[in-house]
Coordinates of C-alpha atoms in Angstrom, one line a residue:
M98 CA 48.4 62.5 41.5
P99 CA 48.8 62.4 37.5
H100 CA 46.3 62.3 34.8
S101 CA 45.0 58.3 32.8
R102 CA 45.6 58.8 29.5
V103 CA 41.9 57.8 27.3
S104 CA 42.1 56.4 24.5
F105 CA 39.2 57.2 22.0
C106 CA 38.6 55.0 19.2
A107 CA 39.2 57.1 15.6
H108 CA 36.2 55.7 13.9
P109 CA 32.6 54.5 16.0
A110 CA 31.7 51.3 16.7
M111 CA 29.6 50.4 14.6
D112 CA 31.8 52.0 11.2
V113 CA 34.6 49.4 12.2
M114 CA 32.1 46.6 13.2
N115 CA 32.2 45.0 9.4
D116 CA 28.8 44.7 7.3
D117 CA 27.6 40.4 8.7
G118 CA 28.2 41.9 12.0
L119 CA 25.6 45.5 10.3
V120 CA 23.1 43.6 9.0
L121 CA 22.2 41.1 11.7
I122 CA 21.9 44.4 14.2
L123 CA 20.0 45.9 11.4
E124 CA 17.5 43.2 10.4
R125 CA 16.5 43.7 13.9
V126 CA 15.3 47.4 14.1
D127 CA 11.3 46.7 14.2
S128 CA 9.0 49.6 11.9
H129 CA 9.3 50.0 8.1
V130 CA 9.4 53.3 9.1
S131 CA 12.4 53.3 11.4
L132 CA 13.7 51.2 8.9
I133 CA 14.0 54.5 6.4
R134 CA 15.0 56.3 8.8
A135 CA 18.1 54.1 8.8
A136 CA 19.5 53.9 5.6
A137 CA 19.2 58.1 5.9
V138 CA 21.4 57.6 8.5
C139 CA 25.5 57.2 6.3
R140 CA 25.6 55.8 1.9
R141 CA 27.0 52.7 4.3
W142 CA 24.0 52.0 6.1
R143 CA 21.9 52.9 2.8
R144 CA 24.3 50.3 0.9
V145 CA 23.7 47.7 3.5
I146 CA 19.8 48.2 3.7
A147 CA 19.4 48.6 -0.3
D148 CA 20.8 45.0 -1.1
A149 CA 18.3 42.8 -2.4
A150 CA 19.6 39.8 -0.2
F151 CA 18.9 42.1 2.5
L152 CA 15.0 43.1 1.8
R153 CA 14.4 39.7 1.4
R154 CA 14.9 38.1 4.9
Y155 CA 14.1 41.4 6.0
R156 CA 10.8 41.0 4.4
S157 CA 10.8 37.3 5.7
H158 CA 11.3 38.2 9.4
H159 CA 8.8 41.1 10.1
A160 CA 4.8 41.8 10.0
P161 CA 4.3 44.1 6.4
A162 CA 3.7 47.4 7.4
V163 CA -0.8 48.2 7.4
A164 CA -1.5 51.8 5.6
G165 CA -4.9 52.2 6.5
Y166 CA -8.5 50.0 5.6
Y167 CA -10.6 51.3 2.4
H168 CA -14.3 50.0 3.5
N169 CA -17.8 50.4 0.7
P170 CA -20.2 52.7 2.8
S171 CA -22.9 51.5 4.0
P172 CA -26.8 52.5 2.1
S173 CA -26.9 55.3 4.4
T174 CA -24.3 57.3 3.1
I175 CA -25.3 58.0 -0.3
V176 CA -23.9 60.7 -3.1
G177 CA -23.8 61.5 -6.3
V178 CA -27.8 61.5 -9.0
N179 CA -27.9 57.6 -8.6
A180 CA -29.1 58.2 -4.2
G181 CA -28.8 54.6 -2.8
T182 CA -26.9 53.1 -5.3
V183 CA -23.3 55.3 -5.4
R184 CA -21.1 54.5 -2.0
I185 CA -17.6 56.0 -2.3
P186 CA -14.9 53.7 -0.1
V187 CA -13.6 55.6 2.2
F188 CA -9.7 54.8 3.2
V189 CA -9.2 55.3 7.1
P190 CA -5.3 55.7 7.7
S191 CA -3.3 53.4 10.2
S192 CA -2.0 56.2 11.6
P193 CA -3.1 60.1 10.8
S194 CA 0.0 61.6 11.3
R195 CA 1.9 59.1 9.2
V196 CA -0.6 58.4 6.2
D197 CA -1.6 61.5 4.2
S198 CA -5.5 59.6 3.1
H199 CA -5.6 61.7 0.2
Q200 CA -2.1 59.8 -1.6
F201 CA -4.8 56.3 -1.5
S202 CA -8.0 58.1 -3.2
L203 CA -9.0 55.9 -6.1
D204 CA -10.4 59.0 -8.2
F205 CA -7.9 58.0 -11.0
L206 CA -9.9 55.2 -11.7
P207 CA -12.5 55.1 -14.4
G208 CA -15.5 56.8 -14.2
G209 CA -13.6 58.2 -11.3
A210 CA -14.0 56.1 -7.5
E211 CA -18.1 56.8 -6.8
S212 CA -17.9 53.9 -9.9
W213 CA -16.0 50.8 -7.3
S214 CA -16.4 49.0 -4.7
V215 CA -13.9 47.4 -3.1
W216 CA -14.1 44.1 -4.0
E217 CA -11.0 42.0 -2.1
S218 CA -7.5 43.0 -0.8
R219 CA -4.0 41.4 -0.4
G220 CA -1.3 43.2 0.1
T221 CA -0.9 46.6 -1.6
L222 CA -3.7 45.7 -3.9
L223 CA -7.1 46.5 -4.6
V224 CA -9.3 44.5 -6.4
L225 CA -12.8 46.2 -7.7
L226 CA -16.0 45.9 -8.3
D227 CA -17.6 48.2 -11.2
M228 CA -20.3 50.0 -10.0
R229 CA -21.8 50.8 -13.3
F230 CA -22.9 48.0 -14.3
G231 CA -22.5 45.5 -10.6
R232 CA -24.4 42.3 -11.1
A233 CA -27.6 43.3 -13.6
F234 CA -24.7 42.1 -16.4
P235 CA -23.9 37.8 -16.5
V236 CA -20.0 39.4 -16.0
P237 CA -19.7 42.0 -14.1
D238 CA -16.0 44.5 -14.4
F239 CA -13.9 44.6 -12.6
A240 CA -10.3 45.6 -12.0
I241 CA -7.4 46.0 -9.8
C242 CA -5.2 48.7 -9.0
E243 CA -2.3 49.5 -6.4
P244 CA -3.4 53.0 -4.7
L245 CA -0.7 54.5 -3.6
T246 CA 0.7 54.3 -7.3
Q247 CA -2.2 54.7 -9.1
R248 CA -1.8 51.2 -11.5
Y249 CA -4.6 49.6 -12.1
A250 CA -5.2 47.5 -15.3
M251 CA -9.1 46.1 -16.0
I252 CA -9.9 42.4 -15.8
P253 CA -10.9 39.9 -19.0
P254 CA -14.4 38.4 -18.4
H255 CA -13.7 35.0 -17.2
P256 CA -14.7 32.9 -20.8
T257 CA -17.2 30.7 -19.1
P258 CA -19.8 32.7 -17.7
D259 CA -22.0 30.7 -15.2
S260 CA -24.3 32.0 -12.7
D261 CA -23.3 30.3 -9.6
S262 CA -18.9 31.4 -9.7
W263 CA -17.5 32.9 -6.6
G264 CA -15.0 35.3 -7.0
P265 CA -11.9 36.9 -8.0
F266 CA -10.1 36.2 -4.9
L267 CA -6.3 37.7 -5.0
L268 CA -3.5 35.7 -4.9
D269 CA 0.2 35.9 -4.0
G270 CA 1.9 36.1 -7.3
E271 CA 5.9 34.7 -8.1
A272 CA 8.2 36.8 -5.2
D273 CA 10.8 38.8 -6.8
E274 CA 14.2 39.7 -5.7
V275 CA 13.4 41.7 -2.6
G276 CA 10.6 39.2 -1.7
C277 CA 7.8 41.2 -2.8
R278 CA 4.3 38.9 -3.3
F279 CA 1.9 41.7 -4.5
S280 CA 2.2 43.9 -6.8
M281 CA 0.8 44.7 -10.0
S282 CA 3.4 42.9 -12.2
N283 CA 2.8 39.7 -10.7
F284 CA -0.4 39.7 -9.2
R285 CA -2.9 36.5 -9.7
L286 CA -6.8 36.6 -9.5
L287 CA -9.1 32.4 -8.8
R288 CA -12.4 32.3 -9.6
M289 CA -14.5 29.4 -8.7
F290 CA -18.1 28.2 -10.2
N291 CA -20.6 25.0 -10.8
H292 CA -20.5 23.9 -14.4
N293 CA -22.3 21.0 -14.6
G294 CA -22.1 19.2 -11.3
V295 CA -18.0 19.9 -10.8
T296 CA -17.1 22.8 -9.6
L297 CA -14.4 24.6 -10.6
T298 CA -11.2 27.0 -10.6
S299 CA -9.2 29.5 -12.8
I300 CA -6.4 31.4 -12.5
F301 CA -6.0 34.6 -14.2
T302 CA -2.1 36.4 -14.0
T303 CA -0.9 39.4 -14.9
G304 CA 0.0 40.4 -18.9
S305 CA -2.0 36.3 -19.2
S306 CA -5.9 35.4 -19.5
W307 CA -8.0 33.6 -17.7
S308 CA -6.0 28.9 -17.8
E309 CA -7.9 26.5 -18.7
K310 CA -9.7 25.5 -15.7
N311 CA -8.7 22.7 -13.3
I312 CA -11.0 19.1 -13.5
D313 CA -9.4 17.8 -9.8
P314 CA -11.6 17.5 -7.2
M315 CA -10.4 20.9 -5.3
V316 CA -10.1 19.8 -1.8
P317 CA -8.8 15.8 -0.9
G318 CA -11.0 13.7 0.2
I319 CA -13.9 16.4 -0.1
G320 CA -14.7 15.3 -4.2
P321 CA -15.7 17.1 -7.2
D322 CA -19.3 18.8 -6.3
I323 CA -19.3 21.1 -3.6
R324 CA -22.6 23.0 -3.8
S325 CA -22.7 26.8 -1.9
P326 CA -19.5 27.2 0.0
A327 CA -21.0 29.6 1.5
I328 CA -18.2 32.8 2.9
L329 CA -17.4 32.8 5.8
G330 CA -14.4 35.6 5.5
R331 CA -10.9 35.7 5.3
A332 CA -7.9 35.6 7.7
S333 CA -3.8 34.7 8.2
G334 CA -4.0 35.0 4.0
S335 CA -6.8 32.7 3.6
V336 CA -10.3 33.3 2.5
Y337 CA -12.7 30.5 4.2
F338 CA -15.4 29.1 2.9
Y339 CA -18.3 26.4 5.1
I340 CA -20.0 24.0 3.4
N341 CA -23.8 24.2 4.2
D342 CA -24.1 20.0 3.2
G343 CA -24.7 19.4 7.4
S344 CA -20.6 17.8 8.0
R345 CA -20.2 21.2 9.8
T346 CA -17.4 21.4 7.1
L347 CA -15.2 24.0 6.0
I348 CA -12.5 24.8 3.6
S349 CA -9.9 27.2 3.2
L350 CA -8.2 28.6 0.1
D351 CA -4.3 29.4 0.2
G352 CA -3.9 32.8 -0.6
S353 CA 0.1 32.0 -1.7
T354 CA -0.4 28.8 -2.3
G355 CA -3.8 28.7 -4.7
V356 CA -4.3 25.2 -2.8
F357 CA -7.8 24.4 -1.0
S358 CA -8.2 22.1 2.0
F359 CA -10.2 21.1 4.9
S360 CA -10.2 24.0 7.8
G361 CA -11.8 21.8 10.3
V362 CA -15.5 20.5 10.9
L363 CA -17.3 23.2 12.8
P364 CA -18.2 22.1 17.3
A365 CA -20.8 20.0 17.2
S366 CA -22.8 22.3 20.5
E367 CA -24.0 25.2 17.9
N368 CA -26.7 24.2 14.9
W369 CA -25.2 25.5 11.9
D370 CA -27.5 24.5 8.9
V371 CA -30.9 25.0 10.5
H372 CA -30.0 28.6 12.1
A373 CA -27.4 30.1 9.7
W374 CA -29.7 32.9 9.2
R375 CA -30.0 33.7 13.3
Y376 CA -26.9 32.6 13.8
N377 CA -25.2 36.1 12.0
R378 CA -22.1 34.3 12.0
V379 CA -18.2 35.3 10.4
L380 CA -15.2 34.7 10.0
T381 CA -12.2 37.3 10.6
E382 CA -8.8 37.3 12.0
G383 CA -8.0 37.9 15.7
S384 CA -4.7 40.7 16.9
D385 CA -2.8 37.5 17.2
G386 CA -3.3 36.4 13.4
K387 CA -5.0 33.3 13.6
P388 CA -8.9 32.9 12.6
R389 CA -12.4 33.5 14.0
I390 CA -14.8 32.2 13.9
V391 CA -17.4 34.8 15.5
I392 CA -21.7 34.4 15.9
A393 CA -24.5 36.8 17.1
F394 CA -27.9 34.5 18.8
D395 CA -30.2 35.4 21.2
G396 CA -28.1 37.5 23.0
A397 CA -24.9 36.6 23.2
M398 CA -21.8 36.5 21.2
K399 CA -19.6 33.4 21.0
V400 CA -15.6 33.4 19.7
F401 CA -14.2 30.1 18.2
A402 CA -11.0 29.6 17.4
R403 CA -9.7 27.0 16.0
L404 CA -7.0 25.0 18.9
D405 CA -5.1 22.6 16.1
S406 CA -5.4 22.1 12.2
T407 CA -9.3 20.9 12.3
E408 CA -10.6 21.1 16.0
W409 CA -12.8 24.0 16.8
A410 CA -14.1 24.9 19.9
L411 CA -15.7 28.0 21.8
E412 CA -12.8 30.5 23.4
K413 CA -15.2 33.2 24.5
M414 CA -18.5 34.7 24.8
I415 CA -20.3 37.6 26.6
Q416 CA -24.1 38.6 26.5
L417 CA -23.7 41.7 23.8
S418 CA -26.8 43.9 26.6
E419 CA -24.6 43.7 29.2
A420 CA -20.9 44.3 27.5
A421 CA -22.6 47.1 26.1
S422 CA -25.4 48.3 28.5
S423 CA -23.3 50.9 30.4
L424 CA -21.7 53.0 26.4
P425 CA -22.9 56.5 26.1
G426 CA -26.6 56.7 24.0
Y427 CA -27.6 52.4 24.6
P428 CA -30.9 51.6 23.8
S429 CA -32.7 50.0 26.5
S430 CA -35.4 48.4 24.3
F431 CA -33.7 46.9 21.1
L432 CA -35.5 43.8 19.0
G433 CA -31.7 41.4 18.3
H434 CA -28.0 42.2 17.0
N435 CA -26.7 42.2 13.7
I436 CA -22.8 41.7 12.6
S437 CA -22.4 43.8 10.2
T438 CA -19.6 45.0 10.0
M439 CA -15.9 42.7 10.3
G440 CA -12.2 43.4 11.1
V441 CA -8.7 42.4 12.3
G442 CA -9.3 42.3 16.1
F443 CA -12.3 42.9 16.3
V444 CA -16.9 42.7 15.5
I445 CA -19.2 45.9 15.1
L446 CA -22.9 45.0 15.7
S447 CA -26.0 47.3 15.2
Q448 CA -28.8 46.9 17.6
R449 CA -32.5 46.8 15.8
V450 CA -33.4 49.3 18.5
V451 CA -37.4 49.4 18.4
G452 CA -39.5 51.4 16.9
I453 CA -36.0 53.6 15.5
A454 CA -34.8 52.5 11.7
E455 CA -31.5 53.7 12.8
Q456 CA -29.7 50.7 14.0
W457 CA -27.3 51.6 17.0
P458 CA -24.0 50.1 16.4
F459 CA -21.1 49.3 18.9
S460 CA -17.5 47.4 18.4
V461 CA -16.2 44.4 20.5
N462 CA -12.8 43.5 20.7
L463 CA -12.3 40.2 20.0
E464 CA -9.0 40.0 22.3
T465 CA -10.3 41.7 25.4
M466 CA -14.1 41.7 24.7
E467 CA -15.1 45.2 26.1
A468 CA -17.5 47.0 23.3
S469 CA -16.8 51.0 22.7
P470 CA -19.5 53.3 20.7
A471 CA -18.5 52.9 16.5
A472 CA -19.7 54.1 12.9
N473 CA -22.9 52.0 11.3
N474 CA -22.6 53.4 7.8
V475 CA -19.0 51.5 7.6
G476 CA -19.5 48.3 5.8
Q477 CA -19.0 45.1 5.7
I478 CA -15.8 44.5 5.7
A479 CA -12.1 46.7 6.3
Y480 CA -10.3 46.0 4.1
Q481 CA -6.3 46.0 4.4
C482 CA -4.2 47.8 2.7
E483 CA -0.1 47.8 3.2
R484 CA 2.7 49.9 2.4
P485 CA 4.4 49.2 -0.8
W486 CA 7.7 47.1 -0.7
P487 CA 10.3 47.9 -0.1
P488 CA 10.4 51.1 0.7
A489 CA 11.5 54.7 -0.6
L490 CA 15.0 55.0 0.9
H491 CA 16.8 58.2 1.2
A492 CA 20.2 58.6 2.8
C493 CA 22.3 61.0 4.6
L494 CA 25.4 62.3 1.4
D495 CA 28.0 64.3 4.5
R496 CA 29.2 60.7 5.3

């Protein structure tokens, strides 16, 4: 029986594919780590991946890679000579096997890491409050930094100090050629304050000073005087505020545009104003990237989701004692619950135990509503920090 002759292509299929086809395939690589590995295959793949147009499109189609989270430890974690006041920010890597937490140390800042508290985060950047002065002075000192590159800059005080002020809040900058909006060269900061009965905003951009005050109403239809906006939390790139005037109104600051907008009315089923201190309410981001409002009151935890652009409704509810009773060390007698920490997809609650000064913490997953043990010193907010963009690319020199 004669043997059939098999013809082999002189080049692999990927080598004979044109660049347009290769781009379509590489744009579907599922992670930044895999993209870096793909760039090391050969010179051609690296050239395609390193192209600014490719990086810009890839950035628009894929979620940023999270390096980890910073948190400011609670007062129970005390270091240094100023006992009870010095709290070194802690970095927790998203993947300990892939992220070296030492590279995200804040020791390079003036006075060392113990002199600062994380105030805000966006992309690869952190806004920090100088704890050597704190709020004892009319104008707190702030700095902005990029931990991985150890670059930082001091933020000049606002020219109109006002005790009734909020911020600064970190906004997107103008996108560069590879689609990056977060860097030391293109950030923006926004502050809001009340002056003569009108709530105003002011913007600071890198390499400049604070802009002229914006005297336009912050939110169309609400008016220029927004008294005592309570910060509920951050989600989906926005900061959310509750207007404590009986209207149950939420407004949000879009971190991309720096524009305030009406974000709906909270359900009338809850007495948000009268029992605000009892509900212990926060807003955070769910695992699906959408905002969630969480309240803990009278032994129950409720999660509210936004059904559309204006309507919020109850999504889930659990009895906290039932959810946590199977956890090791669960106290049989307690006084109530506090939401101590909020992060993406979870909250940490602390039970006030009868006869014990310390509180017993546990975490609740906002998607499954399952409870798990948690640490009690992770501070109020878990501040997300992303990997830099574009990633560092390395090419194979053999091909």
